Backbone as XML, in Angstrom:
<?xml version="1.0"?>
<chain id="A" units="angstrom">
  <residue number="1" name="UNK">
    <atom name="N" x="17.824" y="28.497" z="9.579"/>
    <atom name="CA" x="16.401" y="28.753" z="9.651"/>
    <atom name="C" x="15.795" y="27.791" z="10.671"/>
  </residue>
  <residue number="2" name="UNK">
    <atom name="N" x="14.922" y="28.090" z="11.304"/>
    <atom name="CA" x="14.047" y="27.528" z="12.491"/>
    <atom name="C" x="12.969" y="26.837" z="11.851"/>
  </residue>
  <residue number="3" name="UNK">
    <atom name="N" x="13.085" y="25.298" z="12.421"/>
    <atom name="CA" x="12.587" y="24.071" z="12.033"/>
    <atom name="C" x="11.098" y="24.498" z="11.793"/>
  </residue>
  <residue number="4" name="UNK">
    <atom name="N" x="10.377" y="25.381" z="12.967"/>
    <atom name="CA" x="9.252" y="25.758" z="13.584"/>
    <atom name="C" x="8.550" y="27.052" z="12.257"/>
  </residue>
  <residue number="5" name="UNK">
    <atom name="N" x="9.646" y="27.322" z="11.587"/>
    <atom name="CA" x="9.013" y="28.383" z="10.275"/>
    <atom name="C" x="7.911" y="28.041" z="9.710"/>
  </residue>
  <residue number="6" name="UNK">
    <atom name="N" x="7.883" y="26.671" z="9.088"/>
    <atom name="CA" x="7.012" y="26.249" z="8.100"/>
    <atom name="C" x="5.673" y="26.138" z="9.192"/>
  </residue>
  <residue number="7" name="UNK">
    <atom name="N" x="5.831" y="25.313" z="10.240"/>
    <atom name="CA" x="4.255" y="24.747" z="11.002"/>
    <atom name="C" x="3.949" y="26.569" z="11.491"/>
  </residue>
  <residue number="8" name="UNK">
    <atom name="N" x="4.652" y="27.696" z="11.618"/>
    <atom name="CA" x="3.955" y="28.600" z="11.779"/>
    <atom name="C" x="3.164" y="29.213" z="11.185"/>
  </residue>
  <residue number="9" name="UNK">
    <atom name="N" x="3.541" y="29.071" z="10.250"/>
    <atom name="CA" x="3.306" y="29.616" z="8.473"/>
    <atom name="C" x="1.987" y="28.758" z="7.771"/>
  </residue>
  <residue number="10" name="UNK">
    <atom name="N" x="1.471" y="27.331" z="8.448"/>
    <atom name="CA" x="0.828" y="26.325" z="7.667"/>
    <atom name="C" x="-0.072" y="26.946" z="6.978"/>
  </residue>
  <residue number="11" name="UNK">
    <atom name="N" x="-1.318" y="27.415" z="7.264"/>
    <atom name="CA" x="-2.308" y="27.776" z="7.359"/>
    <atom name="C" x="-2.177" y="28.669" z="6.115"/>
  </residue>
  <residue number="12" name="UNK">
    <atom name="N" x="-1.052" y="29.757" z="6.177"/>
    <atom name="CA" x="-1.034" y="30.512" z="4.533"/>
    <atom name="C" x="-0.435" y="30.094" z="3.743"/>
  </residue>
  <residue number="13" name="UNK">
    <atom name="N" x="0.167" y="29.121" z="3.995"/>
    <atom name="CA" x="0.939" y="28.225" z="3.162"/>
    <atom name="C" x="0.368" y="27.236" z="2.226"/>
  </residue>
  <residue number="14" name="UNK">
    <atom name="N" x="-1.008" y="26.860" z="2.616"/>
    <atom name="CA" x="-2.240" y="25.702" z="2.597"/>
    <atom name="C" x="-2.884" y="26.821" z="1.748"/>
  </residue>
  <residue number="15" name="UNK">
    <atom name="N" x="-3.196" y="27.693" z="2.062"/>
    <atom name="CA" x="-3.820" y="28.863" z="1.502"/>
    <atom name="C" x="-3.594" y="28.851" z="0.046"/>
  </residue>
  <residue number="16" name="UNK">
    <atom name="N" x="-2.277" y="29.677" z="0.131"/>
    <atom name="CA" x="-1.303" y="29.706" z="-1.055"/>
    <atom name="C" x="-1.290" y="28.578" z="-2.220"/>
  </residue>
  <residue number="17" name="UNK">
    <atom name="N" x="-1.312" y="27.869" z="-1.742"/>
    <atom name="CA" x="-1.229" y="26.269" z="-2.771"/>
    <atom name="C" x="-2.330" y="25.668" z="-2.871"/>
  </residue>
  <residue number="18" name="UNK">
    <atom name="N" x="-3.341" y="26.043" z="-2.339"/>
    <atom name="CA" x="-4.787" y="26.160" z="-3.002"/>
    <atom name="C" x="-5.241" y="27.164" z="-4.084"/>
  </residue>
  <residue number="19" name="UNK">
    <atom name="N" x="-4.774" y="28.413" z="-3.583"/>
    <atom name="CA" x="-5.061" y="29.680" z="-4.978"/>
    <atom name="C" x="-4.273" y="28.731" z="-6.198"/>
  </residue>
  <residue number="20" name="UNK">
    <atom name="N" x="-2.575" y="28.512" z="-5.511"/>
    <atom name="CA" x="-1.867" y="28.252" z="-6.567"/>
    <atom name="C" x="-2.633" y="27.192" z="-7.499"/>
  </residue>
  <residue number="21" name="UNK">
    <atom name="N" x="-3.310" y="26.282" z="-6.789"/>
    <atom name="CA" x="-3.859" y="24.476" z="-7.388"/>
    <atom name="C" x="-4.736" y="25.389" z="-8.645"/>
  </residue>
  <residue number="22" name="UNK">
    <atom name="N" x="-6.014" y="26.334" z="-7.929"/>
    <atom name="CA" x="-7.122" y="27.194" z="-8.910"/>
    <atom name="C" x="-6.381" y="27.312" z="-9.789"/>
  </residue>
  <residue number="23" name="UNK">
    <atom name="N" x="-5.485" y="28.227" z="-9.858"/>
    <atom name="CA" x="-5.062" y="29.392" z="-11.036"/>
    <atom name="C" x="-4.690" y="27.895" z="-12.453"/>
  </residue>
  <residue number="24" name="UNK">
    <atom name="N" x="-4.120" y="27.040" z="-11.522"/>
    <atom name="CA" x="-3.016" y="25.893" z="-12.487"/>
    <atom name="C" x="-4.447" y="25.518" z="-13.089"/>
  </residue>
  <residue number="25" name="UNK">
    <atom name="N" x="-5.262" y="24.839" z="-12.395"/>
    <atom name="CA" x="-6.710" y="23.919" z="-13.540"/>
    <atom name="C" x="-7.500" y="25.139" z="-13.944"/>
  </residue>
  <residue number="26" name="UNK">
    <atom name="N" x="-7.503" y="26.377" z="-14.176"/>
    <atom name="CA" x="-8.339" y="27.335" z="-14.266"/>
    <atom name="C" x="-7.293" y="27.609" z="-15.912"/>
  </residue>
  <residue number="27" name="UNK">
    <atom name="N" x="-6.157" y="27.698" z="-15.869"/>
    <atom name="CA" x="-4.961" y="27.608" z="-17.188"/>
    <atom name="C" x="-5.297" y="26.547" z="-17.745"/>
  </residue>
  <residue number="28" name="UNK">
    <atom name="N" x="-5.425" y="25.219" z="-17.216"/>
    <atom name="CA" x="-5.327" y="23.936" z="-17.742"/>
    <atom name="C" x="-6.838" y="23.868" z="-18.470"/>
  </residue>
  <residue number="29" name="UNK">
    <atom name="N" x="-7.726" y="24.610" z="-17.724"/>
    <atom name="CA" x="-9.211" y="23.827" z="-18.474"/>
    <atom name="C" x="-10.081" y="24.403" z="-19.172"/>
  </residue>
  <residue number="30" name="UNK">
    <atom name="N" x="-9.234" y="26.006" z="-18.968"/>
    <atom name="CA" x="-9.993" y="27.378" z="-19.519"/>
    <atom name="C" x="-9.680" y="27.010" z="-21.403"/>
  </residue>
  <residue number="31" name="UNK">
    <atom name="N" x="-8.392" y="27.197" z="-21.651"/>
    <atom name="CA" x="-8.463" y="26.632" z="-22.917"/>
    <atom name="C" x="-9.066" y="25.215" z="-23.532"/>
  </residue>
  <residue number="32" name="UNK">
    <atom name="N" x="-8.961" y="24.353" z="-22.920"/>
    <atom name="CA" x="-9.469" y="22.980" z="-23.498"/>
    <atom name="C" x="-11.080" y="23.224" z="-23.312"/>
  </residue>
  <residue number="33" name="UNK">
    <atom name="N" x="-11.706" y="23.365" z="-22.536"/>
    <atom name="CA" x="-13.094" y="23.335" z="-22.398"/>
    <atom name="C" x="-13.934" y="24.842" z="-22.444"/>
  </residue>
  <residue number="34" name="UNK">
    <atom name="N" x="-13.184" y="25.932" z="-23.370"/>
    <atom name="CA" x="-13.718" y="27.233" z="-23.700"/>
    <atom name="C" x="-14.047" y="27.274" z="-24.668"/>
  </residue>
  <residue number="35" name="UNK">
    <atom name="N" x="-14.826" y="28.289" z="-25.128"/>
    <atom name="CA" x="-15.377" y="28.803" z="-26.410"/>
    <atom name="C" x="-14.413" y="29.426" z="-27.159"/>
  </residue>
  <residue number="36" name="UNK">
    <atom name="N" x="-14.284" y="29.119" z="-28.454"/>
    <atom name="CA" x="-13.529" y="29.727" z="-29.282"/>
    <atom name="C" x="-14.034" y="30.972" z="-29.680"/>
  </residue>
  <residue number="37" name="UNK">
    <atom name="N" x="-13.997" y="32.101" z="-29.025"/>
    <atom name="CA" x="-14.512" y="33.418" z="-29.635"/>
    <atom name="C" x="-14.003" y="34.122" z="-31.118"/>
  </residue>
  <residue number="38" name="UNK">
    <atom name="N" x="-12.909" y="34.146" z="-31.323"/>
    <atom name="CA" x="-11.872" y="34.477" z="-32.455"/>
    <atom name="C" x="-12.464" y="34.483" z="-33.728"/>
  </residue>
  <residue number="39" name="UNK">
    <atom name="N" x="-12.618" y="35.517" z="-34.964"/>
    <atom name="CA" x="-13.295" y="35.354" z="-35.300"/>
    <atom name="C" x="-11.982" y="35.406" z="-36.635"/>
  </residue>
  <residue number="40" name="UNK">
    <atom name="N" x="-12.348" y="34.613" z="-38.021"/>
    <atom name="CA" x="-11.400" y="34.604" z="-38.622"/>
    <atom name="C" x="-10.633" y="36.013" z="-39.584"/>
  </residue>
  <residue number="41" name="UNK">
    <atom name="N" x="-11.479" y="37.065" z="-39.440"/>
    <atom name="CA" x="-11.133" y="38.122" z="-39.986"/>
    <atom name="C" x="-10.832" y="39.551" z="-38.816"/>
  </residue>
  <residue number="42" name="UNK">
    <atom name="N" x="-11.085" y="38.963" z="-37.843"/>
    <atom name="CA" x="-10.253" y="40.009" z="-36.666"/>
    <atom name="C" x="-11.446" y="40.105" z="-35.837"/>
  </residue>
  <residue number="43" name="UNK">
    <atom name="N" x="-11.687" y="41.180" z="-34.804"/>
    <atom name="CA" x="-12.303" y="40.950" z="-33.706"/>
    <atom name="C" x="-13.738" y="41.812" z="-34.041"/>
  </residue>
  <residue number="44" name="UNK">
    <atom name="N" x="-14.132" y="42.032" z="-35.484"/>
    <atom name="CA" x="-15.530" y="42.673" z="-35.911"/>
    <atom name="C" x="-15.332" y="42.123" z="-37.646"/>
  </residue>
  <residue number="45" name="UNK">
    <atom name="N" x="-17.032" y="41.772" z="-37.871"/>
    <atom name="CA" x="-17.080" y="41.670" z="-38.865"/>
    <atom name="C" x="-16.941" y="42.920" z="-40.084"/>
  </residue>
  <residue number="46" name="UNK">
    <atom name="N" x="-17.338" y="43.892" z="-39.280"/>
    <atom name="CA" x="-16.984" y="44.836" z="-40.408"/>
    <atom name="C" x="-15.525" y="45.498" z="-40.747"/>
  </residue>
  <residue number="47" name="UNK">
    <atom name="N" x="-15.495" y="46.144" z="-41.863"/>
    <atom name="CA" x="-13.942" y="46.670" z="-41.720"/>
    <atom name="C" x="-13.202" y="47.367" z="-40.698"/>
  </residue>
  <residue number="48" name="UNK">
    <atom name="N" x="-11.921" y="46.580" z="-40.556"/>
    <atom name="CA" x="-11.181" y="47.141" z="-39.579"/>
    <atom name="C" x="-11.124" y="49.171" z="-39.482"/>
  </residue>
  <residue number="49" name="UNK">
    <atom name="N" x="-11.180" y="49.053" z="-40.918"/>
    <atom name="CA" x="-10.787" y="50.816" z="-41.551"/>
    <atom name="C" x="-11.666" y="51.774" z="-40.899"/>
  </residue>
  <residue number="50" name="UNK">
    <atom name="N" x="-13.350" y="51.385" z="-40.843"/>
    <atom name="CA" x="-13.824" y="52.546" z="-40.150"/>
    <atom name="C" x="-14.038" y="52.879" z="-38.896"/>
  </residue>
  <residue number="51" name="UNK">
    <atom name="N" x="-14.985" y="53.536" z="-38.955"/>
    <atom name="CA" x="-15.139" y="53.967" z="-37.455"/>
    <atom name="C" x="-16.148" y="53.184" z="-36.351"/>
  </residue>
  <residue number="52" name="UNK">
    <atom name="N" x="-15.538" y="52.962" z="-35.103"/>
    <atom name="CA" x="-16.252" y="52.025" z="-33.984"/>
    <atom name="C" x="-17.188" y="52.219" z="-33.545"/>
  </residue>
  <residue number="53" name="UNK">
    <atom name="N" x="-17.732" y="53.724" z="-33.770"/>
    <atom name="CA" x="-19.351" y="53.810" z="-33.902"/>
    <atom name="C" x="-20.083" y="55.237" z="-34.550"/>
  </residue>
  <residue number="54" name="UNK">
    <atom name="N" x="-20.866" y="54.997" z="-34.610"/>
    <atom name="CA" x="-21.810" y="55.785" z="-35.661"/>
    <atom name="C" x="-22.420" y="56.856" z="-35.461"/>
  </residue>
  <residue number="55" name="UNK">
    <atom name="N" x="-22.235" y="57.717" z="-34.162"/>
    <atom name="CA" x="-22.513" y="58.552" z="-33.695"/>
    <atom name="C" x="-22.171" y="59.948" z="-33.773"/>
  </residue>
  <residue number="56" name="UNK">
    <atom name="N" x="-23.578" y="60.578" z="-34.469"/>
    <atom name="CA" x="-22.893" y="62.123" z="-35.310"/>
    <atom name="C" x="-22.409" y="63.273" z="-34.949"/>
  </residue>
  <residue number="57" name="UNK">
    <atom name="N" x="-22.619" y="63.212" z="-33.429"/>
    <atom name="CA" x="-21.830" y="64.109" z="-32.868"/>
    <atom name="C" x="-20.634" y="64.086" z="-32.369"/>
  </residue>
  <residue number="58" name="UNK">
    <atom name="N" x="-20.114" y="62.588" z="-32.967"/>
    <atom name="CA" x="-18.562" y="62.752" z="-32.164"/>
    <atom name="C" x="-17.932" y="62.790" z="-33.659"/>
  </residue>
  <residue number="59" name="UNK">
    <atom name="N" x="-16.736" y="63.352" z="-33.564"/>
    <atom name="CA" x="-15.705" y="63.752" z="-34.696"/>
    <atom name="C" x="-14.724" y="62.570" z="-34.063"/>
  </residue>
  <residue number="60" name="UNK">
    <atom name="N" x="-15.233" y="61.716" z="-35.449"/>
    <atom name="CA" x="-13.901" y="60.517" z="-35.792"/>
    <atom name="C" x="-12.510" y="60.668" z="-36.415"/>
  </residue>
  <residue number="61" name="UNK">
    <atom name="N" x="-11.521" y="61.029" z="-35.192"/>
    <atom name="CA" x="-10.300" y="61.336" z="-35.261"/>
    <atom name="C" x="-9.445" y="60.111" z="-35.068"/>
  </residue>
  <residue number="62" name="UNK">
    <atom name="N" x="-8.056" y="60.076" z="-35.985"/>
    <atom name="CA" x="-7.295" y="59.086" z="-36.080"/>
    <atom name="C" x="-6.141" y="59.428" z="-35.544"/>
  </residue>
</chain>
């Protein structure tokens, strides 16, 4: 491989490992410094069993 690959390449390379740096502290800080949304009985307070909305013209099929 040609010494000259990498200094051709810098620029998306610099690129690259900047997205890469984001994504890593965006993993690292999203959990530690986020809101706990989760709610302890699943993702609605009401029962899982019925239907997701209340609207009389649609036929709630399972």
């Amino acid at each position: 491989m040609d010494g000259g690959f990498f200094w051709d390449h810098a620029e998306a390379m610099t690129a690259a490992l900047i997205v890469l740096a984001l994504f890593l502290l965006l993993a690292v800080a999203g959990p530690r410094f986020g809101t706990d949304s989760r709610r302890p009985r699943g993702w609605a307070e009401r029962d899982p069993d019925t239907a997701l909305w209340s609207d009389p013209g649609v036929a709630h099929l399972r």
